[in-house]
Amino acid sequence: MSRDPGVGAAGRGPTRSRRALHPVPRGRTAAAPPAEPTGRPRRPHRSPPRPPSRAGETPRRPWWTRCWKQVARFREQLRRQEGGAAETQMRQEIERLTERLEEKEREMQQLLSQPQHEREKEVVLLRRSMAEGERARAASDVLCRSLANETHQLRRTLTATAHMCQHLAKCLDERQHAHRNVGERSPDQSEHTGGHTSVQSVIEKLQEENRLLKQKVTHVEDLNAKWQRYDASRDEYVRGLHAQLRGLQTPHEPELMRKEISRLNRQLEEKINDCAEVKQELAASRTARDAALERVQMLEQQILAYKDDFMSERADRERAQSRIQELEERVSSLLHQVSWRQDSQEPDACRIHAGSKAAKYLATDALELMVPGGWRPGTGAQQLEPPAEGGHPGMAQRGQGDLQCPHCLECFSDEQGGLSNGALRLCITLGGPPPPLQSRMSALRNCIAVALSSVRKLKHTYSIHLFL
């Protein structure tokens, strides 16, 4: 049986294929092989049986064993890279976050110890740094998600490749068994010419399978090269993103500071305006309060004045009431006196005849000597009569039994006995004539009218004050 040149090429160049499949990228160090995950049990490696070596040839391992070992090595390298890179990345991220947290705590302590304006500046800077950190974290999250998806896809591809390699190893084992069986039966081929055709067909099948396996190995190498190119491009993309972030941060820092300063200045102006408005409102409220206090004091004074007026009016009213009562008592007493005098006119008339006629004549003579003209008592009114022609005033005519007062020269008839005696006594006591009865009655009526008018005025004034 002739050897396949492709198989020999694959068998002669194991080191070259290893280098082409997975070159180690620059800047990375090979980490220790991590422990194999316990989720999937590792299958024991079964090396296929070696074919019998020819005489004069050095024994070499078959190419499928080398492929299997290469796949296992690729798997270990991938696990090592994934585990080591993820672990180191997580540790670096944890350390970076811890350092940032410590820095933030120190900055917070500094802010608490700084004045208000410096605190505001630090708060602005912290907000800006937080926004930048959030953007960087979002970019890293996107990259991590993409890397996780790609890792998952590569794991599935590697799993499929491993299954395929196992299947190929089984097929190769079966073919080796078939080759051994064919080698054992080769001495008997001369006897069994009918089995030659079957052996040729088996060889053709093996060659076809060998060609397919080579194609699959080439496909795996292409996938490995693509993965390496993608890893390099991803690292370059991440470095470019970091460079862009640094480029975006540095040139816009002064502009952001100016914007922040202008915003803080506007806020300060607004606060100052608000303080001015509040001061004006406070001054207005103070003036209003002072005015209200003055008004309250004025009202209190008015209330005190009204109270004093009310007390004085009350006292005036009490005095007026007492005065009214006094006037009413006086009026009633005067009315009683008037009625008593009117009632006492008739009983006193009989006393006129008690006097002697000599006294009457003496009184009348004295009156005639004192008065040039004579008084004639009428019906209560005095009348001055002219003297008679060529006669003496004392010769004036008067009735028989009339009495004449020597002071007022009023004549009283006999019917006015009691009244004439009282009038004479009053005239002698006072040294002048007493007022006539009608004049006394009119004076009494006038006094009563004045008292009633004063009472009405007092009542009207008191009602006006109560209304006010």
CSV table of C-alpha atoms in Angstrom, one decimal:
chain,number,residue,atom,x,y,z
A,1,MET,CA,0.0,0.0,0.0
A,2,SER,CA,1.4,3.4,-1.0
A,3,ARG,CA,1.6,6.3,1.4
A,4,ASP,CA,-0.4,9.4,0.9
A,5,PRO,CA,1.8,12.4,0.3
A,6,GLY,CA,-0.6,14.7,2.2
A,7,VAL,CA,-0.4,12.5,5.2
A,8,GLY,CA,3.4,12.5,5.1
A,9,ALA,CA,3.5,16.2,4.8
A,10,ALA,CA,1.2,16.5,7.8
A,11,GLY,CA,3.3,14.0,9.7
A,12,ARG,CA,6.6,15.6,8.8
A,13,GLY,CA,5.7,19.1,9.9
A,14,PRO,CA,4.2,19.0,13.4
A,15,THR,CA,6.2,21.9,14.7
A,16,ARG,CA,5.4,24.2,11.8
A,17,SER,CA,1.6,23.5,12.1
A,18,ARG,CA,1.7,24.2,15.8
A,19,ARG,CA,3.3,27.6,15.2
A,20,ALA,CA,0.9,28.5,12.5
A,21,LEU,CA,-2.2,27.4,14.5
A,22,HIS,CA,-1.7,29.6,17.6
A,23,PRO,CA,1.2,32.0,17.8
A,24,VAL,CA,1.5,33.7,21.2
A,25,PRO,CA,0.6,37.4,21.0
A,26,ARG,CA,3.1,40.0,22.1
A,27,GLY,CA,2.9,41.4,25.5
A,28,ARG,CA,1.3,38.3,27.0
A,29,THR,CA,3.0,35.7,29.2
A,30,ALA,CA,1.9,32.2,29.4
A,31,ALA,CA,0.0,31.6,32.6
A,32,ALA,CA,-0.1,28.4,34.6
A,33,PRO,CA,-2.6,25.9,33.3
A,34,PRO,CA,-5.8,26.4,35.3
A,35,ALA,CA,-7.7,23.5,36.9
A,36,GLU,CA,-10.1,21.9,34.5
A,37,PRO,CA,-13.7,22.6,35.3
A,38,THR,CA,-15.6,20.0,37.1
A,39,GLY,CA,-18.8,20.4,35.2
A,40,ARG,CA,-17.7,18.1,32.3
A,41,PRO,CA,-15.7,14.9,33.0
A,42,ARG,CA,-12.5,14.7,31.0
A,43,ARG,CA,-12.3,11.7,28.7
A,44,PRO,CA,-9.2,9.6,28.9
A,45,HIS,CA,-6.9,9.8,25.9
A,46,ARG,CA,-6.6,6.7,24.0
A,47,SER,CA,-3.8,6.5,21.6
A,48,PRO,CA,-4.6,4.6,18.5
A,49,PRO,CA,-2.6,1.4,17.9
A,50,ARG,CA,0.5,2.0,15.9
A,51,PRO,CA,0.9,0.2,12.5
A,52,PRO,CA,3.7,-2.2,12.2
A,53,SER,CA,6.9,-0.5,11.2
A,54,ARG,CA,8.7,-1.6,8.2
A,55,ALA,CA,12.2,-2.8,8.2
A,56,GLY,CA,14.8,0.0,8.1
A,57,GLU,CA,12.3,2.7,9.1
A,58,THR,CA,12.1,4.6,12.4
A,59,PRO,CA,8.8,4.3,14.1
A,60,ARG,CA,6.7,7.6,13.9
A,61,ARG,CA,3.4,8.5,15.5
A,62,PRO,CA,0.5,8.6,13.2
A,63,TRP,CA,-0.8,12.1,12.1
A,64,TRP,CA,-4.2,11.7,13.8
A,65,THR,CA,-2.5,11.3,17.2
A,66,ARG,CA,-0.6,14.5,16.5
A,67,CYS,CA,-3.9,16.2,15.5
A,68,TRP,CA,-5.5,15.0,18.7
A,69,LYS,CA,-2.7,16.3,20.9
A,70,GLN,CA,-2.6,19.6,19.0
A,71,VAL,CA,-6.4,20.0,19.6
A,72,ALA,CA,-5.9,19.1,23.3
A,73,ARG,CA,-3.1,21.7,23.5
A,74,PHE,CA,-5.2,24.3,21.8
A,75,ARG,CA,-8.0,23.6,24.3
A,76,GLU,CA,-5.6,23.9,27.2
A,77,GLN,CA,-4.2,27.2,25.8
A,78,LEU,CA,-7.7,28.5,25.3
A,79,ARG,CA,-8.7,27.6,28.8
A,80,ARG,CA,-5.5,29.1,30.2
A,81,GLN,CA,-6.0,32.3,28.2
A,82,GLU,CA,-9.7,32.6,29.1
A,83,GLY,CA,-9.3,31.7,32.8
A,84,GLY,CA,-6.1,33.7,33.3
A,85,ALA,CA,-7.2,36.7,31.3
A,86,ALA,CA,-10.6,36.8,33.0
A,87,GLU,CA,-9.1,36.4,36.5
A,88,THR,CA,-6.4,39.0,35.9
A,89,GLN,CA,-8.9,41.3,34.4
A,90,MET,CA,-11.3,40.9,37.3
A,91,ARG,CA,-8.5,41.4,39.8
A,92,GLN,CA,-7.3,44.5,38.0
A,93,GLU,CA,-10.9,45.8,37.9
A,94,ILE,CA,-11.4,45.1,41.6
A,95,GLU,CA,-8.1,46.8,42.4
A,96,ARG,CA,-8.9,49.8,40.2
A,97,LEU,CA,-12.4,50.2,41.7
A,98,THR,CA,-11.0,49.9,45.2
A,99,GLU,CA,-8.4,52.6,44.5
A,100,ARG,CA,-11.1,54.8,43.0
A,101,LEU,CA,-13.3,54.2,46.1
A,102,GLU,CA,-10.4,55.2,48.4
A,103,GLU,CA,-9.7,58.2,46.3
A,104,LYS,CA,-13.4,59.2,46.4
A,105,GLU,CA,-13.4,58.8,50.2
A,106,ARG,CA,-10.3,61.0,50.5
A,107,GLU,CA,-11.8,63.6,48.3
A,108,MET,CA,-15.0,63.5,50.3
A,109,GLN,CA,-13.1,64.1,53.5
A,110,GLN,CA,-11.3,67.0,51.8
A,111,LEU,CA,-14.6,68.4,50.6
A,112,LEU,CA,-16.0,68.2,54.1
A,113,SER,CA,-13.0,70.1,55.4
A,114,GLN,CA,-13.1,72.8,52.7
A,115,PRO,CA,-15.3,75.9,52.4
A,116,GLN,CA,-18.5,76.0,50.5
A,117,HIS,CA,-17.3,77.4,47.1
A,118,GLU,CA,-14.4,74.9,47.1
A,119,ARG,CA,-16.9,72.2,47.9
A,120,GLU,CA,-19.0,73.1,45.0
A,121,LYS,CA,-16.0,73.1,42.7
A,122,GLU,CA,-15.0,69.7,43.9
A,123,VAL,CA,-18.6,68.4,43.5
A,124,VAL,CA,-18.5,69.6,39.9
A,125,LEU,CA,-15.2,67.8,39.3
A,126,LEU,CA,-16.5,64.7,40.9
A,127,ARG,CA,-19.7,64.8,38.8
A,128,ARG,CA,-17.6,65.2,35.7
A,129,SER,CA,-15.3,62.3,36.7
A,130,MET,CA,-18.3,60.1,37.6
A,131,ALA,CA,-19.8,60.8,34.1
A,132,GLU,CA,-16.5,59.9,32.5
A,133,GLY,CA,-16.3,56.8,34.6
A,134,GLU,CA,-19.8,55.8,33.6
A,135,ARG,CA,-19.0,56.3,30.0
A,136,ALA,CA,-15.9,54.2,30.3
A,137,ARG,CA,-17.8,51.5,32.3
A,138,ALA,CA,-20.5,51.4,29.6
A,139,ALA,CA,-17.8,51.0,26.9
A,140,SER,CA,-16.1,48.2,29.0
A,141,ASP,CA,-19.5,46.6,29.6
A,142,VAL,CA,-20.1,46.5,25.8
A,143,LEU,CA,-16.7,45.1,25.2
A,144,CYS,CA,-17.1,42.5,27.9
A,145,ARG,CA,-20.5,41.4,26.5
A,146,SER,CA,-19.0,41.2,23.0
A,147,LEU,CA,-16.0,39.2,24.4
A,148,ALA,CA,-18.3,36.9,26.3
A,149,ASN,CA,-20.4,36.2,23.2
A,150,GLU,CA,-17.3,35.6,21.2
A,151,THR,CA,-15.9,33.3,23.9
A,152,HIS,CA,-19.1,31.4,24.0
A,153,GLN,CA,-19.1,31.0,20.2
A,154,LEU,CA,-15.4,29.9,20.3
A,155,ARG,CA,-16.2,27.4,23.0
A,156,ARG,CA,-19.0,25.9,21.0
A,157,THR,CA,-16.7,25.8,18.0
A,158,LEU,CA,-14.0,24.1,20.0
A,159,THR,CA,-16.4,21.6,21.4
A,160,ALA,CA,-17.7,20.8,18.0
A,161,THR,CA,-14.1,20.4,16.8
A,162,ALA,CA,-13.2,18.2,19.7
A,163,HIS,CA,-16.2,16.0,19.0
A,164,MET,CA,-15.2,15.9,15.3
A,165,CYS,CA,-11.6,14.9,16.3
A,166,GLN,CA,-12.9,12.2,18.5
A,167,HIS,CA,-15.1,10.9,15.8
A,168,LEU,CA,-12.1,11.0,13.4
A,169,ALA,CA,-10.0,9.2,15.9
A,170,LYS,CA,-12.6,6.4,16.2
A,171,CYS,CA,-12.7,6.2,12.4
A,172,LEU,CA,-8.9,6.0,12.2
A,173,ASP,CA,-8.9,3.2,14.8
A,174,GLU,CA,-11.4,1.3,12.8
A,175,ARG,CA,-9.3,1.9,9.7
A,176,GLN,CA,-6.2,0.7,11.5
A,177,HIS,CA,-8.0,-2.5,12.5
A,178,ALA,CA,-9.1,-2.8,8.9
A,179,HIS,CA,-5.5,-2.3,7.6
A,180,ARG,CA,-4.2,-4.9,10.0
A,181,ASN,CA,-6.9,-7.3,8.9
A,182,VAL,CA,-6.0,-6.5,5.3
A,183,GLY,CA,-2.2,-7.1,6.1
A,184,GLU,CA,-3.0,-10.4,7.7
A,185,ARG,CA,-5.1,-11.5,4.7
A,186,SER,CA,-2.5,-10.3,2.1
A,187,PRO,CA,-0.6,-13.7,1.9
A,188,ASP,CA,-3.9,-15.3,1.0
A,189,GLN,CA,-4.7,-12.7,-1.7
A,190,SER,CA,-3.3,-15.0,-4.4
A,191,GLU,CA,-5.7,-17.5,-3.3
A,192,HIS,CA,-8.6,-15.1,-2.9
A,193,THR,CA,-8.5,-12.9,-5.9
A,194,GLY,CA,-12.1,-11.9,-5.4
A,195,GLY,CA,-11.1,-9.8,-2.2
A,196,HIS,CA,-8.8,-7.5,-4.2
A,197,THR,CA,-11.5,-5.3,-5.3
A,198,SER,CA,-12.9,-4.9,-1.8
A,199,VAL,CA,-9.4,-3.9,-0.5
A,200,GLN,CA,-9.1,-1.3,-3.3
A,201,SER,CA,-12.4,0.2,-2.4
A,202,VAL,CA,-11.4,0.4,1.3
A,203,ILE,CA,-8.2,2.1,0.4
A,204,GLU,CA,-10.1,4.6,-1.7
A,205,LYS,CA,-12.4,5.3,1.2
A,206,LEU,CA,-9.5,5.8,3.5
A,207,GLN,CA,-7.9,8.2,1.1
A,208,GLU,CA,-11.1,10.2,0.8
A,209,GLU,CA,-11.5,10.4,4.5
A,210,ASN,CA,-7.9,11.5,4.8
A,211,ARG,CA,-8.5,14.3,2.4
A,212,LEU,CA,-11.6,15.4,4.4
A,213,LEU,CA,-9.6,15.3,7.6
A,214,LYS,CA,-6.9,17.5,6.0
A,215,GLN,CA,-9.6,20.0,4.9
A,216,LYS,CA,-11.0,20.1,8.4
A,217,VAL,CA,-7.6,20.7,9.9
A,218,THR,CA,-7.1,23.5,7.4
A,219,HIS,CA,-10.4,24.9,8.5
A,220,VAL,CA,-9.4,24.8,12.1
A,221,GLU,CA,-6.2,26.5,11.4
A,222,ASP,CA,-8.1,29.2,9.5
A,223,LEU,CA,-10.4,29.7,12.5
A,224,ASN,CA,-7.4,30.0,14.8
A,225,ALA,CA,-5.8,32.6,12.6
A,226,LYS,CA,-9.1,34.5,12.4
A,227,TRP,CA,-9.4,34.4,16.2
A,228,GLN,CA,-5.8,35.8,16.5
A,229,ARG,CA,-6.5,38.5,14.1
A,230,TYR,CA,-9.7,39.4,15.9
A,231,ASP,CA,-8.0,39.4,19.2
A,232,ALA,CA,-5.3,41.8,17.9
A,233,SER,CA,-8.0,44.0,16.2
A,234,ARG,CA,-10.0,44.1,19.5
A,235,ASP,CA,-7.0,45.1,21.5
A,236,GLU,CA,-6.2,47.8,19.0
A,237,TYR,CA,-9.9,49.0,19.1
A,238,VAL,CA,-9.8,49.2,22.9
A,239,ARG,CA,-6.6,51.1,22.8
A,240,GLY,CA,-8.1,53.5,20.2
A,241,LEU,CA,-11.1,54.0,22.4
A,242,HIS,CA,-8.9,54.8,25.4
A,243,ALA,CA,-7.0,57.3,23.3
A,244,GLN,CA,-10.2,58.9,22.1
A,245,LEU,CA,-11.5,59.2,25.6
A,246,ARG,CA,-8.2,60.8,26.7
A,247,GLY,CA,-8.4,63.1,23.7
A,248,LEU,CA,-12.0,64.0,24.5
A,249,GLN,CA,-11.2,64.7,28.1
A,250,THR,CA,-8.1,66.9,27.7
A,251,PRO,CA,-9.1,69.6,25.2
A,252,HIS,CA,-12.6,70.2,26.5
A,253,GLU,CA,-11.6,70.5,30.2
A,254,PRO,CA,-11.1,74.4,30.1
A,255,GLU,CA,-14.4,74.9,28.2
A,256,LEU,CA,-16.2,72.7,30.7
A,257,MET,CA,-14.7,74.6,33.5
A,258,ARG,CA,-15.7,77.9,31.9
A,259,LYS,CA,-19.3,76.6,31.4
A,260,GLU,CA,-19.4,75.4,35.0
A,261,ILE,CA,-18.0,78.7,36.3
A,262,SER,CA,-20.6,80.7,34.3
A,263,ARG,CA,-23.4,78.4,35.6
A,264,LEU,CA,-22.2,78.9,39.1
A,265,ASN,CA,-22.0,82.6,38.6
A,266,ARG,CA,-25.6,82.6,37.3
A,267,GLN,CA,-26.7,80.6,40.3
A,268,LEU,CA,-24.9,83.1,42.6
A,269,GLU,CA,-26.5,86.1,40.9
A,270,GLU,CA,-29.9,84.4,41.3
A,271,LYS,CA,-29.3,83.7,44.9
A,272,ILE,CA,-28.2,87.3,45.5
A,273,ASN,CA,-31.3,88.6,43.7
A,274,ASP,CA,-33.4,86.2,45.8
A,275,CYS,CA,-31.7,87.5,49.0
A,276,ALA,CA,-32.4,91.1,47.9
A,277,GLU,CA,-36.0,90.3,47.3
A,278,VAL,CA,-36.3,88.6,50.6
A,279,LYS,CA,-34.7,91.6,52.3
A,280,GLN,CA,-37.2,93.9,50.6
A,281,GLU,CA,-40.0,91.7,51.7
A,282,LEU,CA,-38.6,91.6,55.2
A,283,ALA,CA,-38.4,95.4,55.3
A,284,ALA,CA,-41.9,95.7,53.9
A,285,SER,CA,-43.1,93.2,56.5
A,286,ARG,CA,-41.3,95.1,59.3
A,287,THR,CA,-42.8,98.5,58.1
A,288,ALA,CA,-46.3,96.8,57.9
A,289,ARG,CA,-45.7,95.4,61.4
A,290,ASP,CA,-44.7,98.8,62.8
A,291,ALA,CA,-47.7,100.4,61.1
A,292,ALA,CA,-49.9,97.7,62.6
A,293,LEU,CA,-48.4,98.2,66.0
A,294,GLU,CA,-48.9,101.9,65.7
A,295,ARG,CA,-52.5,101.4,64.6
A,296,VAL,CA,-53.0,98.9,67.5
A,297,GLN,CA,-51.6,101.5,69.9
A,298,MET,CA,-53.8,104.2,68.4
A,299,LEU,CA,-56.8,101.9,68.6
A,300,GLU,CA,-56.0,101.1,72.2
A,301,GLN,CA,-55.8,104.9,73.0
A,302,GLN,CA,-59.0,105.4,71.1
A,303,ILE,CA,-60.6,102.6,73.1
A,304,LEU,CA,-59.3,104.2,76.3
A,305,ALA,CA,-60.6,107.6,75.2
A,306,TYR,CA,-64.0,106.0,74.3
A,307,LYS,CA,-64.0,104.2,77.6
A,308,ASP,CA,-63.3,107.5,79.4
A,309,ASP,CA,-66.0,109.2,77.3
A,310,PHE,CA,-68.3,106.4,78.1
A,311,MET,CA,-67.6,106.6,81.8
A,312,SER,CA,-68.0,110.4,81.7
A,313,GLU,CA,-71.2,110.1,79.7
A,314,ARG,CA,-72.4,107.5,82.1
A,315,ALA,CA,-71.6,109.8,85.0
A,316,ASP,CA,-73.3,112.7,83.1
A,317,ARG,CA,-76.2,110.5,82.4
A,318,GLU,CA,-76.5,109.6,86.1
A,319,ARG,CA,-76.2,113.2,87.0
A,320,ALA,CA,-78.8,114.1,84.4
A,321,GLN,CA,-81.0,111.3,85.7
A,322,SER,CA,-80.6,112.6,89.2
A,323,ARG,CA,-81.2,116.2,87.9
A,324,ILE,CA,-84.2,115.1,86.1
A,325,GLN,CA,-85.5,113.4,89.2
A,326,GLU,CA,-84.8,116.5,91.2
A,327,LEU,CA,-86.6,118.7,88.6
A,328,GLU,CA,-89.5,116.3,88.4
A,329,GLU,CA,-89.7,116.3,92.2
A,330,ARG,CA,-89.5,120.1,92.2
A,331,VAL,CA,-92.1,120.4,89.5
A,332,SER,CA,-94.3,118.0,91.4
A,333,SER,CA,-93.8,120.0,94.5
A,334,LEU,CA,-94.5,123.2,92.7
A,335,LEU,CA,-97.6,121.8,91.1
A,336,HIS,CA,-98.6,120.6,94.6
A,337,GLN,CA,-98.0,124.1,95.9
A,338,VAL,CA,-100.0,125.7,93.1
A,339,SER,CA,-102.8,123.3,93.6
A,340,TRP,CA,-102.6,123.9,97.4
A,341,ARG,CA,-102.7,127.7,96.9
A,342,GLN,CA,-105.6,127.4,94.5
A,343,ASP,CA,-107.4,125.3,97.0
A,344,SER,CA,-106.6,127.6,99.9
A,345,GLN,CA,-108.0,130.7,98.2
A,346,GLU,CA,-111.6,130.2,99.3
A,347,PRO,CA,-111.0,129.3,103.0
A,348,ASP,CA,-108.7,132.3,103.5
A,349,ALA,CA,-111.2,134.9,102.1
A,350,CYS,CA,-113.1,135.0,105.4
A,351,ARG,CA,-110.1,136.5,107.2
A,352,ILE,CA,-110.3,139.9,105.4
A,353,HIS,CA,-113.1,141.1,107.6
A,354,ALA,CA,-111.2,140.3,110.8
A,355,GLY,CA,-109.0,143.5,110.6
A,356,SER,CA,-110.2,146.8,111.9
A,357,LYS,CA,-111.5,149.4,109.5
A,358,ALA,CA,-109.1,152.0,111.1
A,359,ALA,CA,-106.1,150.0,110.0
A,360,LYS,CA,-107.5,149.7,106.5
A,361,TYR,CA,-108.1,153.4,106.3
A,362,LEU,CA,-104.5,154.1,107.6
A,363,ALA,CA,-103.1,151.8,105.0
A,364,THR,CA,-105.1,153.4,102.2
A,365,ASP,CA,-104.1,156.9,103.3
A,366,ALA,CA,-100.5,156.0,103.4
A,367,LEU,CA,-100.8,154.6,100.0
A,368,GLU,CA,-102.5,157.6,98.6
A,369,LEU,CA,-99.7,159.8,100.1
A,370,MET,CA,-96.9,157.7,98.6
A,371,VAL,CA,-98.2,157.1,95.1
A,372,PRO,CA,-99.2,160.1,92.9
A,373,GLY,CA,-101.6,157.9,91.0
A,374,GLY,CA,-103.6,155.0,92.3
A,375,TRP,CA,-103.2,151.3,91.6
A,376,ARG,CA,-106.4,149.5,90.8
A,377,PRO,CA,-106.4,145.9,91.3
A,378,GLY,CA,-108.0,144.3,88.4
A,379,THR,CA,-108.2,140.6,87.7
A,380,GLY,CA,-104.6,140.1,88.8
A,381,ALA,CA,-103.1,142.8,86.5
A,382,GLN,CA,-101.8,146.2,87.6
A,383,GLN,CA,-103.1,149.3,86.0
A,384,LEU,CA,-101.9,152.9,86.3
A,385,GLU,CA,-104.8,155.3,86.4
A,386,PRO,CA,-104.2,159.0,85.7
A,387,PRO,CA,-105.2,161.5,88.5
A,388,ALA,CA,-108.5,163.3,88.3
A,389,GLU,CA,-108.5,166.8,87.1
A,390,GLY,CA,-108.0,169.3,89.8
A,391,GLY,CA,-108.1,166.7,92.5
A,392,HIS,CA,-105.7,165.0,94.9
A,393,PRO,CA,-104.3,161.7,94.0
A,394,GLY,CA,-105.4,160.4,97.4
A,395,MET,CA,-108.9,161.3,96.4
A,396,ALA,CA,-108.9,158.5,93.8
A,397,GLN,CA,-111.9,156.3,93.9
A,398,ARG,CA,-111.6,152.9,95.6
A,399,GLY,CA,-114.2,150.5,96.7
A,400,GLN,CA,-115.4,150.1,100.2
A,401,GLY,CA,-113.5,147.5,102.2
A,402,ASP,CA,-110.5,147.3,99.7
A,403,LEU,CA,-107.0,147.0,101.1
A,404,GLN,CA,-103.9,148.6,99.6
A,405,CYS,CA,-100.3,147.5,100.2
A,406,PRO,CA,-98.1,150.4,101.4
A,407,HIS,CA,-95.0,149.1,99.4
A,408,CYS,CA,-96.5,147.9,96.1
A,409,LEU,CA,-99.7,150.0,96.3
A,410,GLU,CA,-101.7,147.0,95.1
A,411,CYS,CA,-105.3,147.0,96.1
A,412,PHE,CA,-107.0,143.8,97.2
A,413,SER,CA,-110.8,143.4,97.4
A,414,ASP,CA,-112.7,141.7,100.1
A,415,GLU,CA,-113.0,138.5,98.1
A,416,GLN,CA,-109.1,138.2,98.1
A,417,GLY,CA,-108.7,138.1,101.8
A,418,GLY,CA,-106.4,135.2,102.2
A,419,LEU,CA,-104.4,136.1,99.1
A,420,SER,CA,-104.1,139.7,100.2
A,421,ASN,CA,-102.8,138.8,103.7
A,422,GLY,CA,-100.2,136.5,102.2
A,423,ALA,CA,-99.2,139.1,99.7
A,424,LEU,CA,-98.9,141.8,102.3
A,425,ARG,CA,-96.8,139.6,104.5
A,426,LEU,CA,-94.5,138.7,101.6
A,427,CYS,CA,-94.2,142.3,100.5
A,428,ILE,CA,-93.4,143.5,104.0
A,429,THR,CA,-90.8,140.7,104.5
A,430,LEU,CA,-89.0,141.2,101.2
A,431,GLY,CA,-89.3,145.0,101.3
A,432,GLY,CA,-90.9,145.0,97.9
A,433,PRO,CA,-94.1,143.9,96.2
A,434,PRO,CA,-94.5,140.2,95.5
A,435,PRO,CA,-95.0,139.2,91.9
A,436,PRO,CA,-98.5,138.6,90.9
A,437,LEU,CA,-100.0,135.1,90.7
A,438,GLN,CA,-100.1,135.0,86.9
A,439,SER,CA,-96.5,136.1,86.6
A,440,ARG,CA,-95.5,133.5,89.2
A,441,MET,CA,-97.4,130.8,87.3
A,442,SER,CA,-95.9,131.8,84.0
A,443,ALA,CA,-92.4,131.8,85.6
A,444,LEU,CA,-93.1,128.3,87.0
A,445,ARG,CA,-94.3,127.1,83.6
A,446,ASN,CA,-91.1,128.5,81.9
A,447,CYS,CA,-88.9,126.8,84.5
A,448,ILE,CA,-90.7,123.5,83.9
A,449,ALA,CA,-90.4,123.9,80.1
A,450,VAL,CA,-86.6,124.7,80.4
A,451,ALA,CA,-86.2,121.6,82.6
A,452,LEU,CA,-88.0,119.4,80.1
A,453,SER,CA,-86.0,120.8,77.2
A,454,SER,CA,-82.7,120.2,79.1
A,455,VAL,CA,-83.8,116.7,79.8
A,456,ARG,CA,-84.6,116.1,76.1
A,457,LYS,CA,-81.3,117.5,75.1
A,458,LEU,CA,-79.4,115.3,77.5
A,459,LYS,CA,-81.3,112.3,76.2
A,460,HIS,CA,-80.6,113.2,72.6
A,461,THR,CA,-76.9,113.7,73.3
A,462,TYR,CA,-76.7,110.4,75.2
A,463,SER,CA,-78.4,108.6,72.3
A,464,ILE,CA,-76.0,110.2,69.7
A,465,HIS,CA,-73.0,109.1,71.8
A,466,LEU,CA,-74.3,105.5,72.1
A,467,PHE,CA,-74.9,105.4,68.3
A,468,LEU,CA,-71.3,106.6,67.6
